[in-house]
Coordinates of C-alpha atoms in Angstrom, one line a residue:
M1 CA 32.1 13.3 8.2
T2 CA 33.5 16.4 10.0
S3 CA 32.1 17.9 13.2
S4 CA 30.8 21.0 11.1
E5 CA 29.1 18.8 8.7
S6 CA 27.6 17.0 11.5
E7 CA 26.2 20.1 13.2
Q8 CA 24.8 21.2 9.8
N9 CA 23.0 17.7 9.4
H10 CA 21.4 17.8 13.0
A11 CA 21.1 21.6 13.4
E12 CA 17.9 23.4 12.9
P13 CA 17.3 24.5 9.6
E14 CA 16.7 28.2 8.9
K15 CA 13.2 29.3 8.6
D16 CA 12.1 29.9 5.0
V17 CA 8.4 29.6 5.1
S18 CA 7.9 30.8 1.5
D19 CA 10.4 28.5 0.1
I20 CA 9.2 25.2 1.6
N21 CA 5.4 26.2 1.0
D22 CA 6.3 26.7 -2.8
V23 CA 7.9 23.4 -2.9
F24 CA 4.7 21.5 -1.3
E25 CA 2.3 23.9 -3.3
D26 CA 4.0 23.2 -6.7
I27 CA 3.7 19.3 -6.1
F28 CA 0.7 19.0 -4.1
L29 CA -1.8 21.6 -4.3
T30 CA -4.5 21.6 -6.9
E31 CA -5.9 23.8 -9.9
E32 CA -9.2 22.4 -11.0
R33 CA -9.1 24.8 -14.3
I34 CA -6.1 22.9 -15.8
I35 CA -7.8 19.5 -15.2
G36 CA -11.0 20.6 -16.6
E37 CA -9.7 22.4 -19.8
H38 CA -6.9 19.9 -20.7
F39 CA -7.2 16.6 -19.0
H40 CA -10.2 15.6 -21.2
Q41 CA -9.0 17.6 -24.3
G42 CA -5.9 15.2 -24.2
L43 CA -7.8 12.2 -23.6
A44 CA -10.0 12.9 -26.6
D45 CA -7.0 13.4 -28.9
G46 CA -5.7 10.3 -27.6
R47 CA -8.7 8.5 -28.7
L48 CA -8.2 9.5 -32.5
E49 CA -8.3 6.8 -34.9
E50 CA -4.9 7.7 -36.2
S51 CA -3.4 7.2 -32.8
V52 CA -4.9 3.7 -32.6
Q53 CA -4.0 2.7 -36.0
E54 CA -0.3 3.8 -35.7
A55 CA -0.1 1.9 -32.5
A56 CA -1.6 -1.3 -34.3
D57 CA 1.4 -1.1 -36.8
Y58 CA 3.8 -1.8 -33.8
G59 CA 2.7 -5.4 -33.9
Y60 CA 2.6 -5.5 -30.2
K61 CA -0.6 -7.1 -28.8
K62 CA -1.1 -4.0 -26.7
G63 CA -0.3 -1.8 -29.6
S64 CA -3.8 0.0 -29.6
E65 CA -3.4 0.9 -25.7
I66 CA 0.0 2.6 -26.4
G67 CA -1.2 4.5 -29.3
R68 CA -3.9 5.8 -27.0
E69 CA -1.7 6.5 -24.3
I70 CA 0.9 8.4 -26.6
G71 CA -2.1 10.3 -28.1
F72 CA -3.3 11.3 -24.7
Y73 CA 0.3 12.6 -23.6
L74 CA 0.7 14.5 -27.0
G75 CA -2.9 16.1 -26.4
I76 CA -1.8 17.2 -23.2
V77 CA 1.6 18.8 -24.3
N78 CA 0.0 20.5 -26.9
S79 CA -2.5 21.9 -24.9
I80 CA -0.6 23.1 -22.0
A81 CA 2.6 24.3 -23.9
S82 CA 1.5 27.9 -24.5
Q83 CA -0.3 28.2 -21.1
P84 CA 0.4 31.1 -18.7
E85 CA 1.0 28.5 -15.9
T86 CA 3.5 26.8 -17.8
A87 CA 5.3 29.9 -18.9
A88 CA 5.6 31.0 -15.2
N89 CA 7.0 27.5 -14.0
E90 CA 10.6 27.0 -14.9
K91 CA 10.6 23.6 -13.7
A92 CA 7.5 22.6 -15.5
R93 CA 8.9 24.1 -18.8
S94 CA 11.8 21.9 -18.4
V95 CA 9.7 18.7 -17.9
L96 CA 7.4 19.8 -20.4
Q97 CA 10.3 20.2 -23.1
E98 CA 11.7 16.7 -22.0
L99 CA 8.2 15.2 -22.4
S100 CA 7.9 16.7 -25.8
D101 CA 11.5 15.5 -26.8
A102 CA 10.5 11.7 -25.6
L103 CA 7.1 11.8 -27.6
E104 CA 8.7 13.1 -30.7
K105 CA 11.4 10.4 -30.8
Y106 CA 9.1 7.7 -29.9
P107 CA 9.0 5.5 -32.9
H108 CA 6.1 5.7 -35.5
E109 CA 6.5 2.0 -36.8
N110 CA 7.8 -1.4 -35.2
D111 CA 11.5 -1.3 -34.6
P112 CA 13.1 -4.5 -33.1
A113 CA 16.0 -2.5 -31.8
T114 CA 13.9 -0.1 -29.8
D115 CA 12.6 -1.0 -26.4
L116 CA 9.3 0.3 -27.1
L117 CA 7.8 -0.3 -23.2
H118 CA 10.9 0.9 -21.6
N119 CA 10.6 4.3 -23.5
L120 CA 7.1 4.4 -22.7
Q121 CA 7.7 4.0 -18.9
Q122 CA 10.3 7.0 -19.2
I123 CA 7.4 8.9 -20.9
R124 CA 4.7 8.1 -18.1
N125 CA 7.4 9.1 -15.4
K126 CA 7.9 12.6 -16.9
F127 CA 4.2 12.9 -17.4
R128 CA 3.7 12.3 -13.7
R129 CA 6.3 14.8 -12.6
L130 CA 4.9 17.5 -15.0
C131 CA 1.3 16.7 -13.8
A132 CA 2.7 17.0 -10.1
L133 CA 4.5 20.5 -11.0
L134 CA 1.3 21.9 -12.8
K135 CA -0.7 20.9 -9.7
R136 CA -3.1 18.5 -11.9
Y137 CA -4.2 16.1 -9.3
T138 CA -7.2 17.8 -7.6
M139 CA -9.7 16.1 -5.1
D140 CA -12.0 15.9 -8.0
R141 CA -9.6 13.9 -9.9
I142 CA -9.0 11.6 -7.1
K143 CA -12.8 11.2 -6.9
Q144 CA -12.8 10.4 -10.5
Q145 CA -10.2 7.7 -10.0
A146 CA -12.4 6.2 -6.8
D147 CA -15.4 6.1 -8.9
T148 CA -13.6 4.2 -11.8
I149 CA -12.5 1.6 -9.4
V150 CA -15.9 1.4 -7.8
R151 CA -17.6 0.9 -11.1
F152 CA -14.8 -1.7 -12.0
L153 CA -15.4 -3.5 -8.6
Q154 CA -19.2 -3.5 -8.5
P155 CA -19.9 -6.2 -10.8
N156 CA -17.1 -8.4 -9.5
L157 CA -18.2 -8.0 -5.7
A158 CA -19.8 -11.3 -5.6
F159 CA -16.6 -13.1 -7.1
I160 CA -14.5 -11.1 -4.6
N161 CA -16.4 -11.9 -1.8
C162 CA -17.0 -15.7 -2.4
H163 CA -15.9 -18.3 0.1
M164 CA -13.3 -20.6 -1.0
V165 CA -14.9 -23.0 1.4
D166 CA -17.8 -23.4 -1.2
Y167 CA -15.7 -23.6 -4.1
L168 CA -16.9 -27.0 -5.4
T169 CA -20.1 -27.1 -3.6
E170 CA -21.1 -23.9 -5.3
Q171 CA -19.2 -24.3 -8.5
H172 CA -17.2 -21.1 -8.3
W173 CA -15.5 -21.9 -11.4
K174 CA -18.4 -22.1 -13.4
Q175 CA -20.1 -19.3 -11.6
F176 CA -17.3 -16.5 -11.6
V177 CA -14.6 -17.2 -14.0
P178 CA -14.8 -14.9 -17.4
E179 CA -15.8 -17.2 -20.1
T180 CA -12.7 -16.4 -22.2
I181 CA -10.5 -17.8 -19.3
K182 CA -13.0 -21.0 -19.2
H183 CA -12.6 -21.7 -22.6
E184 CA -8.7 -21.3 -22.4
L185 CA -8.1 -23.4 -19.4
Q186 CA -9.8 -26.8 -19.7
T187 CA -7.1 -29.3 -18.7
V188 CA -4.7 -29.8 -15.6
D189 CA -1.6 -28.8 -18.1
D190 CA -3.4 -25.6 -18.6
Y191 CA -3.9 -24.9 -15.1
L192 CA -0.2 -25.5 -14.5
Q193 CA 0.9 -23.2 -17.4
A194 CA -1.5 -20.7 -16.3
K195 CA 0.0 -20.5 -12.9
E196 CA 3.3 -19.8 -14.5
L197 CA 1.7 -16.8 -16.5
F198 CA 0.2 -15.2 -13.4
W199 CA 3.5 -15.7 -11.3
G200 CA 5.4 -14.2 -14.4
Q201 CA 3.1 -10.9 -14.8
F202 CA 5.9 -8.6 -13.2
E203 CA 8.8 -10.1 -15.3
P204 CA 10.2 -8.7 -18.6
A205 CA 9.4 -11.7 -20.6
Y206 CA 5.7 -11.4 -19.8
E207 CA 5.2 -8.6 -22.4
N208 CA 6.2 -11.1 -25.1
E209 CA 3.9 -14.1 -23.7
S210 CA 1.8 -15.6 -26.2
R211 CA -0.3 -18.1 -24.1
F212 CA -3.8 -17.7 -23.0
P213 CA -4.7 -14.1 -24.3
G214 CA -7.7 -14.1 -22.3
V215 CA -5.7 -14.9 -19.2
R216 CA -3.5 -12.0 -20.4
A217 CA -6.1 -9.6 -21.1
F218 CA -7.6 -10.4 -17.5
I219 CA -4.6 -9.6 -15.7
D220 CA -3.7 -6.5 -17.9
N221 CA -7.2 -5.0 -17.2
T222 CA -7.2 -5.6 -13.3
R223 CA -3.6 -3.9 -13.1
K224 CA -4.9 -0.9 -14.6
Y225 CA -7.1 0.0 -11.6
R226 CA -4.1 -0.3 -8.9
L227 CA -2.0 2.3 -7.8
G228 CA 0.6 3.0 -10.6
G229 CA -1.8 1.7 -13.2
T230 CA -3.1 3.9 -16.2
E231 CA -6.5 4.5 -14.3
T232 CA -4.5 6.2 -11.2
L233 CA -1.5 7.7 -12.9
G234 CA 0.1 10.1 -10.7
T235 CA -1.8 9.8 -7.8
A236 CA 0.9 8.2 -5.4
L237 CA 4.3 9.7 -5.2
T238 CA 7.5 7.9 -5.2
L239 CA 9.9 7.8 -2.4
D240 CA 12.2 9.9 -4.9
E241 CA 9.5 12.3 -5.4
F242 CA 8.8 12.5 -1.8
K243 CA 12.4 13.4 -1.2
D244 CA 12.5 16.0 -4.0
A245 CA 9.3 17.7 -2.5
L246 CA 11.1 18.1 0.7
S247 CA 14.2 19.4 -0.9
D248 CA 17.0 20.7 1.6
H249 CA 14.4 19.5 4.5
R250 CA 14.8 16.0 4.1
K251 CA 16.8 13.5 6.1
E252 CA 18.4 10.4 5.1
T253 CA 19.3 7.1 6.5
R254 CA 23.2 6.9 7.3
L255 CA 23.4 4.3 10.3
K256 CA 23.8 0.7 9.0
M257 CA 22.2 -1.0 12.0
T258 CA 20.6 -4.5 11.2
E259 CA 20.6 -5.9 14.6
L260 CA 17.4 -6.9 16.4
M261 CA 15.4 -7.0 13.2
N262 CA 14.6 -9.0 10.2
E263 CA 15.2 -7.9 6.5
K264 CA 11.7 -6.7 6.0
K265 CA 11.6 -4.6 9.2
C266 CA 15.0 -3.1 8.5
H267 CA 13.8 -1.9 5.2
E268 CA 10.7 -0.5 6.6
V269 CA 12.5 1.1 9.7
E270 CA 15.1 2.6 7.7
V271 CA 12.8 4.2 5.1
A272 CA 10.2 5.2 7.4
A273 CA 12.3 6.8 10.1
A274 CA 13.9 9.0 7.4
A275 CA 10.4 10.2 6.3
V276 CA 9.1 10.9 9.4
A277 CA 12.3 13.0 10.3
S278 CA 12.0 14.7 7.1
L279 CA 8.3 15.6 8.0
C280 CA 9.3 16.9 11.2
T281 CA 12.1 19.1 9.6
A282 CA 9.5 20.5 7.1
M283 CA 7.1 21.1 10.1
A284 CA 9.4 23.3 11.8
S285 CA 10.4 25.2 8.6
I286 CA 6.7 26.2 7.9
S287 CA 5.9 27.0 11.4
T288 CA 4.5 30.4 12.0
D289 CA 4.8 30.2 15.7
S290 CA 8.6 30.0 16.1
T291 CA 8.3 26.2 16.7
K292 CA 11.7 24.7 16.4
L293 CA 12.6 21.1 15.7
E294 CA 13.5 20.2 19.2
D295 CA 10.1 21.8 20.1
I296 CA 8.2 18.8 17.9
L297 CA 7.4 15.6 19.6
V298 CA 6.8 12.3 17.5
I299 CA 4.3 10.0 18.7
D300 CA 4.3 6.6 17.4
A301 CA 0.7 5.1 17.8
G302 CA 0.9 1.4 18.1
D303 CA 4.5 1.3 18.9
G304 CA 4.8 -2.4 19.2
K305 CA 8.6 -3.4 20.1
G306 CA 9.6 0.2 19.2
Y307 CA 11.3 -0.6 15.9
L308 CA 10.4 2.8 14.2
S309 CA 10.6 5.0 17.2
S310 CA 13.7 3.9 18.5
R311 CA 15.3 4.5 15.2
I312 CA 13.7 8.1 14.8
A313 CA 15.2 9.0 18.0
L314 CA 18.7 7.2 17.5
E315 CA 19.5 8.3 14.1
H316 CA 17.9 11.7 13.8
G317 CA 17.9 12.9 17.4
I318 CA 14.1 13.7 17.6
K319 CA 12.1 12.8 20.6
V320 CA 9.7 10.0 20.2
L321 CA 7.0 8.8 22.5
G322 CA 6.2 5.1 21.6
V323 CA 2.4 4.5 22.6
D324 CA 0.8 1.3 22.7
C325 CA -2.1 0.0 24.7
N326 CA -0.7 -3.5 25.2
E327 CA 1.6 -3.7 28.4
D328 CA 3.4 -6.5 27.0
N329 CA 4.2 -4.5 24.0
T330 CA 5.7 -1.7 25.8
N331 CA 7.7 -4.1 28.1
G332 CA 9.2 -5.4 25.2
A333 CA 10.3 -2.2 23.6
E334 CA 11.9 -1.2 26.9
K335 CA 13.9 -4.7 26.7
R336 CA 14.8 -4.2 23.3
L337 CA 16.2 -0.5 24.0
E338 CA 18.3 -1.9 26.6
R339 CA 19.8 -4.4 24.1
L340 CA 20.0 -1.7 21.5
K341 CA 22.1 0.6 23.5
N342 CA 24.9 -2.1 23.4
K343 CA 24.7 -2.3 19.4
I344 CA 25.1 1.6 18.9
P345 CA 29.0 1.8 18.9
K346 CA 29.4 -1.2 16.5
A347 CA 26.9 0.3 14.2
V348 CA 28.5 3.6 14.3
R349 CA 32.0 2.0 13.3
K350 CA 30.2 -0.2 10.7
S351 CA 28.8 3.0 9.1
N352 CA 32.0 5.1 9.1
L353 CA 30.5 7.8 11.6
E354 CA 33.0 7.8 14.2
E355 CA 34.1 11.5 13.1
D356 CA 30.3 12.4 13.5
E357 CA 29.9 14.6 16.4
Y358 CA 26.2 13.6 17.1
F359 CA 27.0 9.9 16.8
T360 CA 30.2 10.3 19.1
N361 CA 28.4 11.8 21.9
L362 CA 25.6 9.2 21.5
C363 CA 28.3 6.4 22.1
K364 CA 29.7 8.3 24.9
D365 CA 26.6 8.8 26.6
E366 CA 24.9 5.5 27.3
H367 CA 21.7 7.6 28.7
K368 CA 21.2 9.8 25.8
L369 CA 18.8 7.3 23.8
K370 CA 16.6 7.2 27.0
T371 CA 16.2 11.2 26.9
L372 CA 15.1 10.9 23.2
Y373 CA 12.7 7.9 23.3
R374 CA 10.3 6.8 26.0
T375 CA 7.2 4.4 25.9
A376 CA 3.9 4.6 27.3
T377 CA 1.3 2.0 28.0
Q378 CA -1.8 4.1 27.0
L379 CA -4.6 4.4 24.6
I380 CA -4.9 7.6 22.9
D381 CA -8.3 8.9 21.9
F382 CA -9.8 12.1 20.5
N383 CA -10.0 13.4 24.1
T384 CA -6.3 13.0 25.2
N385 CA -4.4 16.2 26.1
L386 CA -1.2 15.4 24.4
I387 CA 0.5 18.6 25.7
E388 CA -0.1 17.0 29.3
L389 CA 1.1 13.6 28.0
A390 CA 4.3 14.8 26.5
A391 CA 5.0 16.8 29.9
A392 CA 4.4 13.5 31.8
Y393 CA 7.1 11.6 30.0
F394 CA 9.3 14.5 28.9
P395 CA 9.0 17.0 31.7
Q396 CA 12.2 19.1 30.7
G397 CA 10.8 19.8 27.2
N398 CA 8.2 22.2 26.1
H399 CA 6.4 20.1 23.3
T400 CA 3.2 21.7 22.1
T401 CA 3.5 20.5 18.5
F402 CA 3.2 17.0 17.4
C403 CA 3.8 14.7 14.7
L404 CA 2.0 11.3 14.5
C405 CA 3.3 8.3 13.1
G406 CA 2.4 4.7 12.9
L407 CA 3.9 1.9 10.8
H408 CA 1.5 -0.8 9.9
T409 CA -1.4 0.6 12.0
C410 CA -3.8 -2.5 12.4
G411 CA -7.5 -2.3 11.3
N412 CA -9.4 0.7 12.5
L413 CA -6.3 2.3 14.2
G414 CA -5.1 3.6 10.8
P415 CA -8.3 5.4 10.1
N416 CA -8.6 6.7 13.5
C417 CA -5.1 7.9 13.4
L418 CA -6.2 10.2 10.4
R419 CA -9.4 11.4 12.2
L420 CA -7.2 12.2 15.4
F421 CA -4.9 14.3 13.0
H422 CA -7.7 16.1 11.8
E423 CA -9.5 16.7 15.2
N424 CA -6.3 17.7 17.4
P425 CA -5.0 21.0 16.3
T426 CA -1.6 20.1 18.2
I427 CA -0.9 17.3 15.7
R428 CA 0.7 19.1 12.6
G429 CA 2.2 16.3 10.6
I430 CA 1.3 12.6 10.1
C431 CA 2.8 9.6 8.4
N432 CA 0.9 6.4 8.5
V433 CA 1.1 3.1 7.0
G434 CA -2.1 1.0 7.5
C435 CA -2.3 -2.8 7.5
C436 CA -4.7 -5.5 8.6
Y437 CA -8.0 -4.4 6.5
H438 CA -10.0 -7.2 7.3
L439 CA -9.9 -6.0 11.1
M440 CA -11.6 -2.8 10.0
Q441 CA -15.3 -2.3 10.5
E442 CA -17.3 -1.1 7.6
Q443 CA -20.1 1.1 8.0
F444 CA -22.4 -0.4 5.1
V445 CA -21.8 -4.1 5.5
V446 CA -22.9 -6.6 8.5
D447 CA -19.9 -8.7 9.2
E448 CA -20.7 -12.2 10.2
F449 CA -17.4 -12.7 12.2
Y450 CA -17.6 -9.4 13.6
N451 CA -16.1 -9.4 17.3
P452 CA -16.7 -6.2 19.3
T453 CA -13.9 -7.0 21.9
K454 CA -11.2 -6.7 18.9
V455 CA -12.3 -3.2 18.0
C456 CA -13.2 -1.8 21.5
E457 CA -10.2 0.3 21.6
N458 CA -10.5 1.5 18.3
P459 CA -14.3 2.1 17.8
G460 CA -15.8 3.7 14.6
Y461 CA -15.7 2.8 11.1
G462 CA -12.5 2.2 9.1
F463 CA -14.2 2.5 5.5
P464 CA -15.6 4.4 3.9
M465 CA -13.9 7.5 5.5
S466 CA -14.8 10.0 2.7
A467 CA -17.9 11.6 2.4
H468 CA -17.8 10.8 -1.3
L469 CA -18.1 7.3 -0.8
R470 CA -20.3 7.4 2.2
E471 CA -22.8 9.3 0.4
R472 CA -22.5 6.2 -2.2
F473 CA -23.1 3.8 0.6
F474 CA -20.2 1.8 -1.0
A475 CA -19.3 -1.5 0.9
L476 CA -16.5 -3.9 0.1
G477 CA -17.0 -6.8 2.5
R478 CA -15.1 -8.9 4.8
N479 CA -13.6 -11.3 2.2
A480 CA -12.6 -8.3 -0.1
R481 CA -10.7 -6.6 2.8
N482 CA -9.2 -10.2 3.5
L483 CA -8.1 -10.2 -0.2
A484 CA -6.9 -6.6 0.1
A485 CA -4.2 -7.3 2.5
E486 CA -2.6 -10.1 0.2
S487 CA 0.6 -9.3 -1.6
I488 CA 0.4 -10.3 -5.3
E489 CA 4.0 -8.8 -6.0
R490 CA 5.4 -11.4 -3.0
A491 CA 3.4 -14.1 -4.4
C492 CA 4.6 -13.8 -7.9
A493 CA 8.2 -13.2 -6.9
N494 CA 8.1 -16.5 -4.7
R495 CA 6.0 -18.2 -7.2
E496 CA 3.8 -19.1 -4.3
N497 CA 1.3 -22.1 -4.6
P498 CA -2.0 -21.4 -2.9
S499 CA -1.9 -23.8 0.1
D500 CA -3.5 -27.6 -0.5
K501 CA -5.5 -26.7 2.6
L502 CA -7.7 -24.3 0.5
G503 CA -8.9 -27.5 -1.3
Y504 CA -8.8 -29.7 1.7
R505 CA -11.3 -27.4 3.1
A506 CA -13.4 -27.3 0.0
L507 CA -13.4 -30.9 -0.1
L508 CA -14.4 -31.3 3.6
Q509 CA -17.5 -29.2 2.5
V510 CA -18.3 -31.9 0.1
V511 CA -18.1 -34.5 2.7
F512 CA -20.4 -32.3 5.0
L513 CA -23.0 -32.0 2.5
E514 CA -22.8 -35.6 1.6
R515 CA -23.3 -36.6 4.9
G516 CA -26.2 -34.3 5.8
E517 CA -24.3 -32.0 7.7
K518 CA -25.5 -28.5 6.1
K519 CA -24.6 -26.3 9.0
S520 CA -21.9 -23.8 8.2
H521 CA -18.8 -24.7 10.1
Q522 CA -15.6 -22.4 10.9
V523 CA -12.8 -25.0 11.1
G524 CA -9.8 -22.6 11.5
R525 CA -6.1 -23.4 10.9
L526 CA -5.0 -26.8 11.0
K527 CA -1.6 -28.5 11.0
C528 CA -1.9 -31.9 8.8
N529 CA -0.4 -34.5 7.1
G530 CA -2.5 -34.7 4.0
F531 CA -6.1 -34.8 3.4
V532 CA -7.2 -37.6 5.6
D533 CA -5.3 -36.2 8.5
Y534 CA -7.2 -32.6 7.7
V535 CA -10.6 -34.3 8.0
R536 CA -9.8 -36.3 11.1
K537 CA -8.7 -33.1 12.9
A538 CA -11.2 -30.8 11.7
I539 CA -14.2 -33.4 12.6
R540 CA -12.6 -33.6 16.3
R541 CA -12.4 -30.1 16.7
L542 CA -15.7 -29.4 15.5
D543 CA -17.0 -32.3 17.7
L544 CA -18.7 -34.1 14.7
T545 CA -17.0 -37.5 15.1
E546 CA -20.7 -39.1 15.6
N547 CA -22.4 -37.0 12.7
V548 CA -19.6 -37.3 10.1
T549 CA -18.6 -40.9 9.4
I550 CA -16.4 -41.8 6.5
T551 CA -13.4 -44.2 5.8
D552 CA -10.1 -43.2 5.0
D553 CA -10.3 -45.2 1.7
S554 CA -13.6 -43.0 0.9
L555 CA -11.7 -39.9 1.8
L556 CA -8.7 -40.8 -0.7
E557 CA -10.9 -41.8 -3.2
L558 CA -12.9 -38.4 -2.9
E559 CA -9.3 -36.6 -3.4
A560 CA -8.7 -38.6 -6.3
R561 CA -12.0 -37.8 -8.0
F562 CA -11.3 -33.9 -7.5
A563 CA -7.8 -34.1 -8.4
G564 CA -8.5 -31.7 -11.3
E565 CA -10.7 -29.4 -9.6
L566 CA -8.3 -29.1 -6.8
E567 CA -5.6 -28.0 -9.3
Q568 CA -8.2 -25.7 -11.0
L569 CA -9.1 -24.4 -7.4
K570 CA -5.4 -22.7 -7.2
V571 CA -5.6 -21.2 -10.7
F572 CA -9.4 -19.6 -9.2
Y573 CA -7.5 -18.3 -6.4
L574 CA -4.8 -16.6 -8.6
I575 CA -7.5 -15.0 -10.7
R576 CA -9.3 -13.8 -7.7
Q577 CA -6.1 -12.4 -6.2
Q578 CA -5.6 -10.0 -9.0
F579 CA -8.3 -7.8 -7.5
A580 CA -6.2 -7.5 -4.4
P581 CA -4.1 -4.4 -5.2
V582 CA -7.4 -3.0 -6.6
I583 CA -9.2 -3.3 -3.4
E584 CA -6.3 -1.7 -1.4
T585 CA -6.1 1.1 -4.0
L586 CA -9.7 2.0 -3.4
I587 CA -9.1 1.8 0.5
L588 CA -6.1 4.2 0.2
L589 CA -7.9 6.6 -2.2
D590 CA -10.8 6.8 0.2
R591 CA -8.2 7.7 3.1
L592 CA -6.5 10.5 1.1
L593 CA -10.0 11.8 0.1
Y594 CA -10.9 12.0 3.6
L595 CA -7.8 14.2 4.2
R596 CA -8.4 16.4 1.3
E597 CA -12.1 16.7 2.1
C598 CA -10.9 17.9 5.5
G599 CA -9.2 20.8 4.0
Y600 CA -5.6 19.3 3.9
D601 CA -4.1 20.1 0.3
R602 CA -0.6 19.1 1.6
S603 CA -1.8 15.4 2.1
F604 CA -0.7 12.7 -0.4
L605 CA 0.0 8.8 -1.0
V606 CA 3.9 7.8 -1.1
K607 CA 5.1 4.7 -1.9
L608 CA 7.7 4.1 0.8
F609 CA 8.7 0.6 0.6
E610 CA 9.6 -2.2 -1.9
P611 CA 6.2 -4.2 -2.2
V612 CA 7.9 -7.6 -2.3
V613 CA 9.7 -6.8 0.9
S614 CA 6.9 -5.0 2.5
P615 CA 3.7 -5.6 1.0
R616 CA 1.6 -2.5 2.9
C617 CA 4.0 -0.3 1.2
Y618 CA 2.2 3.1 0.7
A619 CA 2.2 5.7 3.6
L620 CA -0.4 8.7 3.9
I621 CA 1.5 11.6 4.8
A622 CA 0.0 15.0 5.4
L623 CA 1.0 18.7 6.8
K624 CA -1.2 21.2 8.4

């Protein structure tokens, strides 16, 4: 890259407030009338008997659903084609024509030579793009989606929140599993085949799967209610759509630097750093008070070892203050920074950036990175004066505008970052990826394992955040939040078998009850070599050696007696796991609704990461 190209990449973009506002408004702002007039009309058209009948002729098991969906899109196209909003929007007209052409070409009868599902996905993508351009996804639409998920989860909450410990003693299979699945799965061989079906649900061959139609129907139904499913179409942007929204203000990752990070962290940091840098550039572009990019300070909440913050500073030349309340984390970030400085020249050469002026200067000045990235051991709360904090760590700057970011902010920290964004006028942008939902405190549920010392640094309620769900007094439950943190994509990709220890703990509960030990016990994690070893270690840990006496032979006999149920338990676990992304979807929609209720129309969900690599892959991004 030439020197002039480098200067262009790192230079302050020219102010063009109207252009950048047009970009965001075209994609993210809302227009309720379009929803009211055309969404329901299109849905009604899609439910016409003719659509259902045509789809059934395809011969696919999901033909009826495809017919309804195609009918829905046709209804939308017919309704809005002649509307003034469409006529005035050149991009929308172009996408509308592409969508119309794709719908017209979609087969009306079964054609083995045509990949119907691939073509349908292309239609879905064009529809989502059209919706974005015509401002279709209003706050009311997000509320409707949240309500739909609540209605789906409500009757299943007892199932979702059940304890695997009680699987055998409370007969969970009989109590919670749908009748169609119980009828289909009755032998150990059935259980083994069913696991293969669950693991293969994201593979192309799944669409032609004929085993266990009841199990397939359950899988397909739960997938409708997760982000990207038919009940939440268009709510979350893809990474490419986010980049398109930022247009010329976006930043890309150019530096290939995998040192000091594993594959997962490398993927997250490369993508998130570019997203935050793009957000800062957009903030400077839409500023009405002459704020320049160099005036913006990024604050990384929960900085940890400084993976994200150091990359933002290193790659994009934006100043970052990494804040963490744990001094050990801050010290670790400082040590990593020293090691990182020695890796920069090699990374620049490997990335073919020797001619880039910015990176050339960075290699020459070993103190440059230290002027861009600094760490602070501090707790930021709603009373923190960020301008004074910035002056303390960057005294040479004049930082009065801030971008708050957080990569996998744990428990209540994620929701509190969103509240801080709202309550602090100096924070003009936020990019937040949450995690550890089980550590959130819920407003309308009593957590039996609640530990106030763990949340004292991030008080308040993490769910629900939105007034919409608070008014409904909706509660998930701790086990549901635990479940939301699981990765169904990774489990399927790796064909992960639920741990044998789940079965061991359920069997131990049988032992307890048979020996008259009815008190509830929390065993915790144990390293063991088989069931007998597990029981011995658990009893010693719980100091129950005198109360619970049983021979090794009796334990082995018990394990053999429940061998079929233990394999069944693993299938039960996979059935229950199908709710995980649905629960996470509701948590994320609740946070998005909170931002919309606070008046931030330029707030949205973006799928930043690949879910197999990084399970918590959605970011909440907002601009004031």
